[in-house]
Amino acid sequence: MSSDKNIYNPLLFIFVCSLKRRSLRATKHEKMIFKDRHIGPNAEERNEMLKAVGVSTVDELIDKTVPSQIRLQQPLQLAAAQTEHEYLAGLEEKAKLNSLNHNFIGQGYYGTLVPPVTLRNIFENPGWYTAYTPYQAEISQGRLEALLNFQTMVMDLTSMDMANASLLDEGTAAAEAMIMFYNSRSRDQKKSDVNKFFVADHCFDQTIDVVKGRAKSMGIDLEIGAYESFTPSKEYFGALVQFPDKTGKVTNLDAFITSAHALDIKVGVATDLMTLVLLKGAGQWNADAVFGNSQRFGVPMGLGGPHAAFFATKEEYKRNLPGRIIGVSKDVDGHYALRMALQTREQHIKRDKATSNICTAQALLAVMASMYAVYHGPKGLRKIAIDIHQKALYVQSKLQEMGVKVLNDHYFDTLQIENVSGLADAATSSGINLNITDNYTTISLDESHTAAQIEALLNLFAATTGSERVSVSTGAWADQKCPLGADLHRSDAILSHPTFNKYHSETKMMRYLKSLENKDLSLVHSMISLGSCTMKLNAAAELMPLSWPEFANIHPFAPKSQWQGYQEIFDELAADLCEITGFAGMSLQPNSGAQGEYAGLMVIKAYHEANGDHHRNICLIPSSAHGTNPASAVMAGMKVVVTACDEHGNIDVNDLKAKAEEHKENLAALMITYPSTHGVYESAVIEITSIIHENGGQVYMDGANMNAQVGLTNPGNIGADVCHLNLHKTFAIPHGGGGPGMGPIGVAKHLVPFLPGNPHVEGVGGDQAIHSISAAPYGSGLILLISYGYIKMLGAEGLVESTKNAILNANYIRAKLAGHFDVLYAGENDTVAHEMIVDCREFKKTAGVEVADIAKRLIDYGFHAPTVSFPVAGTLMIEPTESEDKEELDRFIEAMITIRAEINEIEAQGLDQENNLLKNAPHTAHLVTANEWNLPYSREKAAYPLSYLKTNKYWVPVRRVDNAYGDRNLVCACLPIEAYLEETV
């Protein structure tokens, strides 16, 4: 394995790999069962917990909890569980089936050199990858700062007013731009039913395919054509172009954008951040949205992901901007603080009126990309960009000497050449990947290409053209002069903020990353009991292979023969997920839960249309559903009809039946979550699915609560037709501070033909495939390894035990909190599923305490709050998962009971309802150690309410953040240094 083919520092890579692989050989005899590593409570602890719950065995609890009519009759048919070392050894053999060819494909994915300091301190660091989405701002200041860096970087390079904290990939970002323009049409455009959107055919093929699918679902009239021949007219509301385009051509966009704006046509520009280091940001041409993929900023290709897309726009679109925005605010003491702005919980507030169904995106990868810019700084980035451009110029000059015709005069890193006879076969045998189409070939250069690789490339052409062989020395391209005109060159400063100009030594960078990590609370500190989010163990053995070059360095459009190891993994994972879900087919393409929802609904829609039922567009959604459900239904072109829930939180079957019959001629689907969002296995679920089928609809199941199904029941057994799986919940992919995630969909046999395809890779999707859901054929292919490992190491027995223990842990917490807190909903035998909703609404009447106060006070106890006010306002939804042991559960229970006692003090003693432990929470070290202390309780009670905190205290960096101030004064970039100086005075 040569260092040419490695994205990492060669010496570091050799050391790490030899260490890992020696470890495999040295400890092969170890037979520790993985499920005993993954599942928290041991046998003795389980017995104590069962006694508290009031049952004798786990199976007795399951029989009381899961309705008998939906239970599986046969155990899962999966391969025997492997130990960690057996699994890694087997995976190493699969890795050898992947070929690390020299990649010059480009098309949105490029080789990059991942700085070892970010590889080790972010990508491989559980302090970063196990953190949750930063809804609770006070314990997320580190990753919020990193994401603010990302936004600042994007705004600087694109020359736009504002940017979000990442999207899923470039293709879906383009679709989001189209929808943003569609929703932003002027009053006159809406009156005139202006419905046309132009897409230049020079955009990446995968982007066009994703946009096609989204346009079809929304009823948008899409026109795809040559950029040069487009004639703007009032029929269009928007247009999409690429800079540089897929052939590598660089074009001044000023005239195109000006002519479009003259007719109120919004223009989106897909672009490349590395290009923008040297060339003008599209904002300087007055583009309305600028987006793309930040992958080449230090994130490996990974067969297509995960990567952080970026999206920047004008301030006038701030209310329509998809995804999350990190904004600057202050805490109650006036200190600088960050939080998510505007759209924090948009889907739950706006539901079917939401601007997008994207809840979170690719936070961990956005952090990596931002730190690539921080580490290199503007000078380092410019040096890298110039080096890439000079490599392309050098290759062009050598090809022209060989008589190869180069078709593009102006480019950054990609050459378009006439096809050369015999090139394709010669390239394959030489281990070189090019983008060869019917009409031309493109060659993309990147920072990872060495002199040896460029020499191999040029000698490939020498052999096919009969030219003399060439010899290329390191830096041979350094004297190449950029031919691009002044109208394209960037003249303004970039990344001038101090953050991008001070951390260029590894010592400084390491300390900066650690300082940010220390501000945050993650699974390395304590359990995160978020209901519906399933923050379980992300095992090291599952994650280690992500750093192996044989997986990390594969281009998503490389020939399938070069990633047979990946293909075997995908085939086995899909088969295992089909067995677990009871479905006939599985698409691994959707790269988030929200994308899975959309994909599932689009498959259902395609099925109806294939049957001639184009009119079926009604989607029934219970009032308790996750907020992304109605947003996804609207994206799929469906009309949402809400069905009621009864006083126990279950779907009101009578109301459902009435609405299904009312809309039977147009019924497309029902969207349900099972167990319900209220944490209950609804016994009427089979009746519910039957009602939908009897009225011509399909049943879509939200897989958010699959952790309470695996091995006990499954969607196919219940009667669902499609279900998306949150692999970042049930199947152990880390949440990464708000992403990455994956949302594959399983479908019944009649829906298999419609699974999504991909324009670049054959054999993906069904024979009547819908358009791509994500840009890459297998979405974020790299992280599918995690879920593959999770299943292989747990096996059938471990998977079912995990489900049972998740249910046990939840019922144990419920039993121990009884008498202190009321749980809103329970099943017919008075048990809960894997999560529960704790009612905190009464405390506002009796003590002036809101549920948010309890959430903030939990920070003082070292815990992330459970899910707040969802699905019922004023409540906490608690989900412990199977990975937490009894000691940790007891610590959380003790914290909750102590907080209840603090509320009782306010109630019983008549304490000030605006000045107490809960209202003032969280308490920072700065507050507790200040010379003056004027609060009506002791410093010890504020900071150390329980004894364990004296030896293991997480100090929150800021007090309660003022969200309203931040929204009124929206700032979504790093403040100038003067602002920080003023804040500290």
mmCIF file of C-alpha atoms in Angstrom, residues 367-644:
data_model
loop_
_atom_site.group_PDB
_atom_site.id
_atom_site.type_symbol
_atom_site.label_atom_id
_atom_site.label_comp_id
_atom_site.label_asym_id
_atom_site.label_seq_id
_atom_site.Cartn_x
_atom_site.Cartn_y
_atom_site.Cartn_z
ATOM 1 C CA VAL A 367 -16.380 20.841 11.963
ATOM 2 C CA MET A 368 -13.609 18.942 10.165
ATOM 3 C CA ALA A 369 -13.873 21.179 7.095
ATOM 4 C CA SER A 370 -13.830 24.329 9.191
ATOM 5 C CA MET A 371 -10.768 23.135 11.107
ATOM 6 C CA TYR A 372 -8.987 22.401 7.835
ATOM 7 C CA ALA A 373 -9.365 26.132 7.098
ATOM 8 C CA VAL A 374 -8.406 27.098 10.648
ATOM 9 C CA TYR A 375 -5.270 24.922 10.564
ATOM 10 C CA HIS A 376 -4.052 26.017 7.128
ATOM 11 C CA GLY A 377 -5.277 29.606 7.332
ATOM 12 C CA PRO A 378 -5.736 31.867 4.297
ATOM 13 C CA LYS A 379 -2.069 31.650 3.282
ATOM 14 C CA GLY A 380 -2.008 27.874 3.549
ATOM 15 C CA LEU A 381 -5.243 27.491 1.610
ATOM 16 C CA ARG A 382 -3.970 29.787 -1.113
ATOM 17 C CA LYS A 383 -0.787 27.741 -1.352
ATOM 18 C CA ILE A 384 -2.839 24.515 -1.700
ATOM 19 C CA ALA A 385 -5.179 26.033 -4.301
ATOM 20 C CA ILE A 386 -2.297 27.413 -6.370
ATOM 21 C CA ASP A 387 -0.554 24.036 -6.206
ATOM 22 C CA ILE A 388 -3.696 22.289 -7.528
ATOM 23 C CA HIS A 389 -4.140 24.829 -10.317
ATOM 24 C CA GLN A 390 -0.504 24.587 -11.330
ATOM 25 C CA LYS A 391 -0.740 20.783 -11.491
ATOM 26 C CA ALA A 392 -3.635 21.145 -13.938
ATOM 27 C CA LEU A 393 -1.714 23.679 -16.041
ATOM 28 C CA TYR A 394 1.310 21.389 -16.094
ATOM 29 C CA VAL A 395 -0.726 18.357 -17.179
ATOM 30 C CA GLN A 396 -2.371 20.465 -19.898
ATOM 31 C CA SER A 397 1.006 21.544 -21.280
ATOM 32 C CA LYS A 398 2.303 17.976 -21.367
ATOM 33 C CA LEU A 399 -0.865 16.620 -22.986
ATOM 34 C CA GLN A 400 -0.714 19.271 -25.681
ATOM 35 C CA GLU A 401 2.875 18.276 -26.389
ATOM 36 C CA MET A 402 1.533 14.754 -27.006
ATOM 37 C CA GLY A 403 -1.080 16.068 -29.418
ATOM 38 C CA VAL A 404 -4.016 15.605 -27.060
ATOM 39 C CA LYS A 405 -6.606 18.321 -27.640
ATOM 40 C CA VAL A 406 -7.659 20.200 -24.487
ATOM 41 C CA LEU A 407 -11.129 21.684 -24.947
ATOM 42 C CA ASN A 408 -11.406 24.162 -22.077
ATOM 43 C CA ASP A 409 -9.276 27.310 -22.041
ATOM 44 C CA HIS A 410 -10.306 28.544 -18.598
ATOM 45 C CA TYR A 411 -10.324 26.101 -15.681
ATOM 46 C CA PHE A 412 -9.160 25.646 -12.117
ATOM 47 C CA ASP A 413 -8.418 21.949 -11.584
ATOM 48 C CA THR A 414 -10.272 20.015 -14.302
ATOM 49 C CA LEU A 415 -9.225 19.522 -17.920
ATOM 50 C CA GLN A 416 -11.711 18.580 -20.621
ATOM 51 C CA ILE A 417 -10.054 16.716 -23.496
ATOM 52 C CA GLU A 418 -11.110 14.987 -26.655
ATOM 53 C CA ASN A 419 -11.518 11.249 -26.225
ATOM 54 C CA VAL A 420 -8.371 9.288 -27.031
ATOM 55 C CA SER A 421 -8.723 5.895 -28.732
ATOM 56 C CA GLY A 422 -7.998 3.002 -26.401
ATOM 57 C CA LEU A 423 -7.767 5.255 -23.358
ATOM 58 C CA ALA A 424 -10.453 3.551 -21.284
ATOM 59 C CA ASP A 425 -8.922 0.080 -21.415
ATOM 60 C CA ALA A 426 -5.400 1.405 -20.923
ATOM 61 C CA ALA A 427 -6.505 3.452 -17.905
ATOM 62 C CA THR A 428 -8.139 0.423 -16.296
ATOM 63 C CA SER A 429 -5.043 -1.723 -16.729
ATOM 64 C CA SER A 430 -2.830 1.111 -15.433
ATOM 65 C CA GLY A 431 -4.871 1.588 -12.244
ATOM 66 C CA ILE A 432 -5.931 5.116 -13.202
ATOM 67 C CA ASN A 433 -9.513 6.413 -12.944
ATOM 68 C CA LEU A 434 -10.676 9.115 -15.348
ATOM 69 C CA ASN A 435 -14.116 10.512 -16.098
ATOM 70 C CA ILE A 436 -14.652 9.183 -19.617
ATOM 71 C CA THR A 437 -17.987 10.036 -21.258
ATOM 72 C CA ASP A 438 -19.282 9.387 -24.775
ATOM 73 C CA ASN A 439 -18.194 12.833 -25.939
ATOM 74 C CA TYR A 440 -15.140 13.786 -23.904
ATOM 75 C CA THR A 441 -12.870 12.919 -20.989
ATOM 76 C CA THR A 442 -12.193 15.026 -17.899
ATOM 77 C CA ILE A 443 -9.143 14.892 -15.655
ATOM 78 C CA SER A 444 -9.372 16.471 -12.178
ATOM 79 C CA LEU A 445 -6.287 17.281 -10.129
ATOM 80 C CA ASP A 446 -6.246 17.659 -6.354
ATOM 81 C CA GLU A 447 -3.870 18.276 -3.478
ATOM 82 C CA SER A 448 -3.265 14.585 -2.833
ATOM 83 C CA HIS A 449 -1.801 13.906 -6.276
ATOM 84 C CA THR A 450 1.943 13.314 -6.122
ATOM 85 C CA ALA A 451 4.602 13.619 -8.780
ATOM 86 C CA ALA A 452 4.546 9.833 -9.157
ATOM 87 C CA GLN A 453 0.792 9.807 -9.788
ATOM 88 C CA ILE A 454 0.997 12.651 -12.292
ATOM 89 C CA GLU A 455 3.846 10.838 -14.022
ATOM 90 C CA ALA A 456 1.704 7.689 -14.230
ATOM 91 C CA LEU A 457 -1.156 9.740 -15.668
ATOM 92 C CA LEU A 458 0.988 11.373 -18.327
ATOM 93 C CA ASN A 459 2.635 8.112 -19.293
ATOM 94 C CA LEU A 460 -0.810 6.575 -19.740
ATOM 95 C CA PHE A 461 -1.410 9.199 -22.443
ATOM 96 C CA ALA A 462 2.098 8.770 -23.792
ATOM 97 C CA ALA A 463 1.385 5.078 -24.321
ATOM 98 C CA THR A 464 -2.000 5.635 -25.968
ATOM 99 C CA THR A 465 -0.742 8.426 -28.275
ATOM 100 C CA GLY A 466 2.632 6.858 -29.108
ATOM 101 C CA SER A 467 4.524 9.706 -27.434
ATOM 102 C CA GLU A 468 7.726 9.528 -25.446
ATOM 103 C CA ARG A 469 7.466 8.693 -21.744
ATOM 104 C CA VAL A 470 7.897 11.547 -19.298
ATOM 105 C CA SER A 471 9.525 11.853 -15.901
ATOM 106 C CA VAL A 472 7.926 14.133 -13.324
ATOM 107 C CA SER A 473 9.780 15.367 -10.265
ATOM 108 C CA THR A 474 8.150 16.834 -7.166
ATOM 109 C CA GLY A 475 7.182 20.445 -7.769
ATOM 110 C CA ALA A 476 7.807 20.266 -11.508
ATOM 111 C CA TRP A 477 4.620 22.264 -12.001
ATOM 112 C CA ALA A 478 5.558 25.120 -9.657
ATOM 113 C CA ASP A 479 6.519 27.610 -12.402
ATOM 114 C CA GLN A 480 3.167 27.429 -14.210
ATOM 115 C CA LYS A 481 1.460 30.819 -14.558
ATOM 116 C CA CYS A 482 -2.291 31.263 -14.110
ATOM 117 C CA PRO A 483 -3.914 32.347 -17.400
ATOM 118 C CA LEU A 484 -7.274 33.365 -15.902
ATOM 119 C CA GLY A 485 -8.305 36.982 -16.457
ATOM 120 C CA ALA A 486 -8.722 39.659 -13.800
ATOM 121 C CA ASP A 487 -12.520 39.418 -14.097
ATOM 122 C CA LEU A 488 -12.307 35.945 -12.537
ATOM 123 C CA HIS A 489 -9.528 36.427 -10.006
ATOM 124 C CA ARG A 490 -10.284 36.987 -6.357
ATOM 125 C CA SER A 491 -8.935 40.333 -5.166
ATOM 126 C CA ASP A 492 -10.487 40.614 -1.704
ATOM 127 C CA ALA A 493 -9.052 39.161 1.510
ATOM 128 C CA ILE A 494 -10.423 35.875 2.814
ATOM 129 C CA LEU A 495 -10.564 34.366 6.297
ATOM 130 C CA SER A 496 -9.246 37.468 7.993
ATOM 131 C CA HIS A 497 -10.765 36.628 11.373
ATOM 132 C CA PRO A 498 -8.132 35.843 14.049
ATOM 133 C CA THR A 499 -9.409 32.265 14.430
ATOM 134 C CA PHE A 500 -8.132 31.484 10.920
ATOM 135 C CA ASN A 501 -4.769 33.146 11.540
ATOM 136 C CA LYS A 502 -3.391 31.835 14.825
ATOM 137 C CA TYR A 503 -3.619 28.018 15.106
ATOM 138 C CA HIS A 504 -1.073 26.919 12.520
ATOM 139 C CA SER A 505 1.258 24.893 14.722
ATOM 140 C CA GLU A 506 0.021 21.467 15.784
ATOM 141 C CA THR A 507 0.484 22.362 19.446
ATOM 142 C CA LYS A 508 -1.806 25.375 19.134
ATOM 143 C CA MET A 509 -4.310 23.496 17.014
ATOM 144 C CA MET A 510 -4.446 20.542 19.390
ATOM 145 C CA ARG A 511 -5.063 22.854 22.348
ATOM 146 C CA TYR A 512 -7.704 24.822 20.464
ATOM 147 C CA LEU A 513 -9.595 21.643 19.573
ATOM 148 C CA LYS A 514 -9.328 20.362 23.130
ATOM 149 C CA SER A 515 -10.555 23.700 24.528
ATOM 150 C CA LEU A 516 -13.661 23.470 22.350
ATOM 151 C CA GLU A 517 -14.225 19.825 23.242
ATOM 152 C CA ASN A 518 -13.993 20.651 26.952
ATOM 153 C CA LYS A 519 -16.865 23.119 26.657
ATOM 154 C CA ASP A 520 -19.270 20.434 25.511
ATOM 155 C CA LEU A 521 -21.163 17.600 27.145
ATOM 156 C CA SER A 522 -21.188 14.298 25.265
ATOM 157 C CA LEU A 523 -21.479 10.582 25.926
ATOM 158 C CA VAL A 524 -17.922 10.605 27.267
ATOM 159 C CA HIS A 525 -19.304 12.460 30.311
ATOM 160 C CA SER A 526 -22.676 10.892 31.041
ATOM 161 C CA MET A 527 -25.795 9.316 29.615
ATOM 162 C CA ILE A 528 -27.828 11.425 27.197
ATOM 163 C CA SER A 529 -31.398 10.326 27.770
ATOM 164 C CA LEU A 530 -32.978 11.971 24.739
ATOM 165 C CA GLY A 531 -36.312 10.421 23.863
ATOM 166 C CA SER A 532 -36.664 9.497 20.179
ATOM 167 C CA CYS A 533 -32.927 10.040 19.627
ATOM 168 C CA THR A 534 -31.414 6.840 21.076
ATOM 169 C CA MET A 535 -27.975 8.012 22.230
ATOM 170 C CA LYS A 536 -26.451 4.568 22.677
ATOM 171 C CA LEU A 537 -22.869 3.327 22.677
ATOM 172 C CA ASN A 538 -20.923 4.002 19.482
ATOM 173 C CA ALA A 539 -18.376 1.230 19.882
ATOM 174 C CA ALA A 540 -14.745 1.831 18.985
ATOM 175 C CA ALA A 541 -14.577 -1.420 17.003
ATOM 176 C CA GLU A 542 -17.464 -0.200 14.832
ATOM 177 C CA LEU A 543 -15.712 3.097 14.119
ATOM 178 C CA MET A 544 -12.059 2.099 13.693
ATOM 179 C CA PRO A 545 -12.353 0.941 10.063
ATOM 180 C CA LEU A 546 -13.591 4.360 8.932
ATOM 181 C CA SER A 547 -9.985 5.548 9.040
ATOM 182 C CA TRP A 548 -8.689 2.695 6.898
ATOM 183 C CA PRO A 549 -7.645 4.083 3.486
ATOM 184 C CA GLU A 550 -9.194 1.113 1.658
ATOM 185 C CA PHE A 551 -12.581 2.464 2.741
ATOM 186 C CA ALA A 552 -11.878 6.177 3.176
ATOM 187 C CA ASN A 553 -10.241 6.804 -0.199
ATOM 188 C CA ILE A 554 -12.730 5.249 -2.636
ATOM 189 C CA HIS A 555 -14.374 7.601 -5.150
ATOM 190 C CA PRO A 556 -18.174 7.067 -5.361
ATOM 191 C CA PHE A 557 -18.056 6.940 -9.183
ATOM 192 C CA ALA A 558 -15.079 4.601 -9.455
ATOM 193 C CA PRO A 559 -15.884 1.379 -11.333
ATOM 194 C CA LYS A 560 -17.731 -1.083 -9.094
ATOM 195 C CA SER A 561 -14.972 -3.624 -9.731
ATOM 196 C CA GLN A 562 -12.747 -1.428 -7.565
ATOM 197 C CA TRP A 563 -14.963 -1.556 -4.490
ATOM 198 C CA GLN A 564 -16.035 -5.164 -4.245
ATOM 199 C CA GLY A 565 -15.330 -5.116 -0.509
ATOM 200 C CA TYR A 566 -17.808 -2.293 -0.086
ATOM 201 C CA GLN A 567 -20.323 -4.117 -2.302
ATOM 202 C CA GLU A 568 -20.142 -7.273 -0.194
ATOM 203 C CA ILE A 569 -20.706 -5.193 2.936
ATOM 204 C CA PHE A 570 -23.672 -3.366 1.403
ATOM 205 C CA ASP A 571 -25.245 -6.599 0.174
ATOM 206 C CA GLU A 572 -24.883 -8.241 3.596
ATOM 207 C CA LEU A 573 -26.099 -5.143 5.437
ATOM 208 C CA ALA A 574 -29.143 -4.807 3.182
ATOM 209 C CA ALA A 575 -29.957 -8.502 3.661
ATOM 210 C CA ASP A 576 -29.584 -8.234 7.443
ATOM 211 C CA LEU A 577 -31.763 -5.119 7.580
ATOM 212 C CA CYS A 578 -34.400 -6.873 5.472
ATOM 213 C CA GLU A 579 -34.372 -9.767 7.934
ATOM 214 C CA ILE A 580 -34.669 -7.372 10.874
ATOM 215 C CA THR A 581 -37.504 -5.337 9.314
ATOM 216 C CA GLY A 582 -39.384 -8.123 7.549
ATOM 217 C CA PHE A 583 -39.102 -6.386 4.178
ATOM 218 C CA ALA A 584 -38.198 -7.624 0.715
ATOM 219 C CA GLY A 585 -35.872 -4.822 -0.371
ATOM 220 C CA MET A 586 -33.649 -2.125 1.075
ATOM 221 C CA SER A 587 -32.161 1.104 -0.310
ATOM 222 C CA LEU A 588 -29.054 2.305 1.504
ATOM 223 C CA GLN A 589 -29.013 5.639 -0.347
ATOM 224 C CA PRO A 590 -30.887 8.169 1.858
ATOM 225 C CA ASN A 591 -28.268 9.983 3.938
ATOM 226 C CA SER A 592 -30.459 11.183 6.798
ATOM 227 C CA GLY A 593 -33.685 10.242 8.532
ATOM 228 C CA ALA A 594 -35.466 13.121 6.804
ATOM 229 C CA GLN A 595 -34.179 11.903 3.431
ATOM 230 C CA GLY A 596 -35.434 8.425 4.324
ATOM 231 C CA GLU A 597 -38.893 9.801 5.014
ATOM 232 C CA TYR A 598 -38.899 11.624 1.680
ATOM 233 C CA ALA A 599 -37.543 8.582 -0.167
ATOM 234 C CA GLY A 600 -40.193 6.299 1.316
ATOM 235 C CA LEU A 601 -43.007 8.629 0.349
ATOM 236 C CA MET A 602 -41.603 9.069 -3.159
ATOM 237 C CA VAL A 603 -41.483 5.294 -3.607
ATOM 238 C CA ILE A 604 -45.124 5.084 -2.490
ATOM 239 C CA LYS A 605 -46.027 7.880 -4.897
ATOM 240 C CA ALA A 606 -44.240 6.123 -7.777
ATOM 241 C CA TYR A 607 -46.127 2.900 -6.967
ATOM 242 C CA HIS A 608 -49.483 4.671 -7.125
ATOM 243 C CA GLU A 609 -48.562 6.377 -10.383
ATOM 244 C CA ALA A 610 -47.456 3.065 -11.906
ATOM 245 C CA ASN A 611 -50.965 1.804 -11.105
ATOM 246 C CA GLY A 612 -52.498 4.821 -12.804
ATOM 247 C CA ASP A 613 -53.480 6.411 -9.486
ATOM 248 C CA HIS A 614 -51.870 9.824 -10.043
ATOM 249 C CA HIS A 615 -54.632 11.415 -8.000
ATOM 250 C CA ARG A 616 -53.624 9.685 -4.759
ATOM 251 C CA ASN A 617 -52.003 12.516 -2.808
ATOM 252 C CA ILE A 618 -53.555 12.534 0.675
ATOM 253 C CA CYS A 619 -51.202 11.639 3.530
ATOM 254 C CA LEU A 620 -52.736 10.952 6.942
ATOM 255 C CA ILE A 621 -50.461 11.903 9.850
ATOM 256 C CA PRO A 622 -51.320 11.537 13.571
ATOM 257 C CA SER A 623 -51.095 14.696 15.649
ATOM 258 C CA SER A 624 -48.332 13.095 17.745
ATOM 259 C CA ALA A 625 -46.007 12.545 14.756
ATOM 260 C CA HIS A 626 -42.468 13.831 14.544
ATOM 261 C CA GLY A 627 -42.418 17.268 12.897
ATOM 262 C CA THR A 628 -40.387 16.106 9.917
ATOM 263 C CA ASN A 629 -43.251 13.793 8.874
ATOM 264 C CA PRO A 630 -45.593 16.528 7.598
ATOM 265 C CA ALA A 631 -42.650 18.469 6.150
ATOM 266 C CA SER A 632 -41.551 15.366 4.199
ATOM 267 C CA ALA A 633 -45.084 14.719 2.983
ATOM 268 C CA VAL A 634 -45.314 18.225 1.547
ATOM 269 C CA MET A 635 -41.904 17.792 -0.122
ATOM 270 C CA ALA A 636 -43.245 14.643 -1.753
ATOM 271 C CA GLY A 637 -46.130 16.625 -3.184
ATOM 272 C CA MET A 638 -48.760 15.271 -0.804
ATOM 273 C CA LYS A 639 -51.490 17.025 1.157
ATOM 274 C CA VAL A 640 -51.427 16.471 4.911
ATOM 275 C CA VAL A 641 -54.562 15.501 6.817
ATOM 276 C CA VAL A 642 -54.012 15.274 10.586
ATOM 277 C CA THR A 643 -55.681 12.495 12.580
ATOM 278 C CA ALA A 644 -56.424 12.735 16.276
#
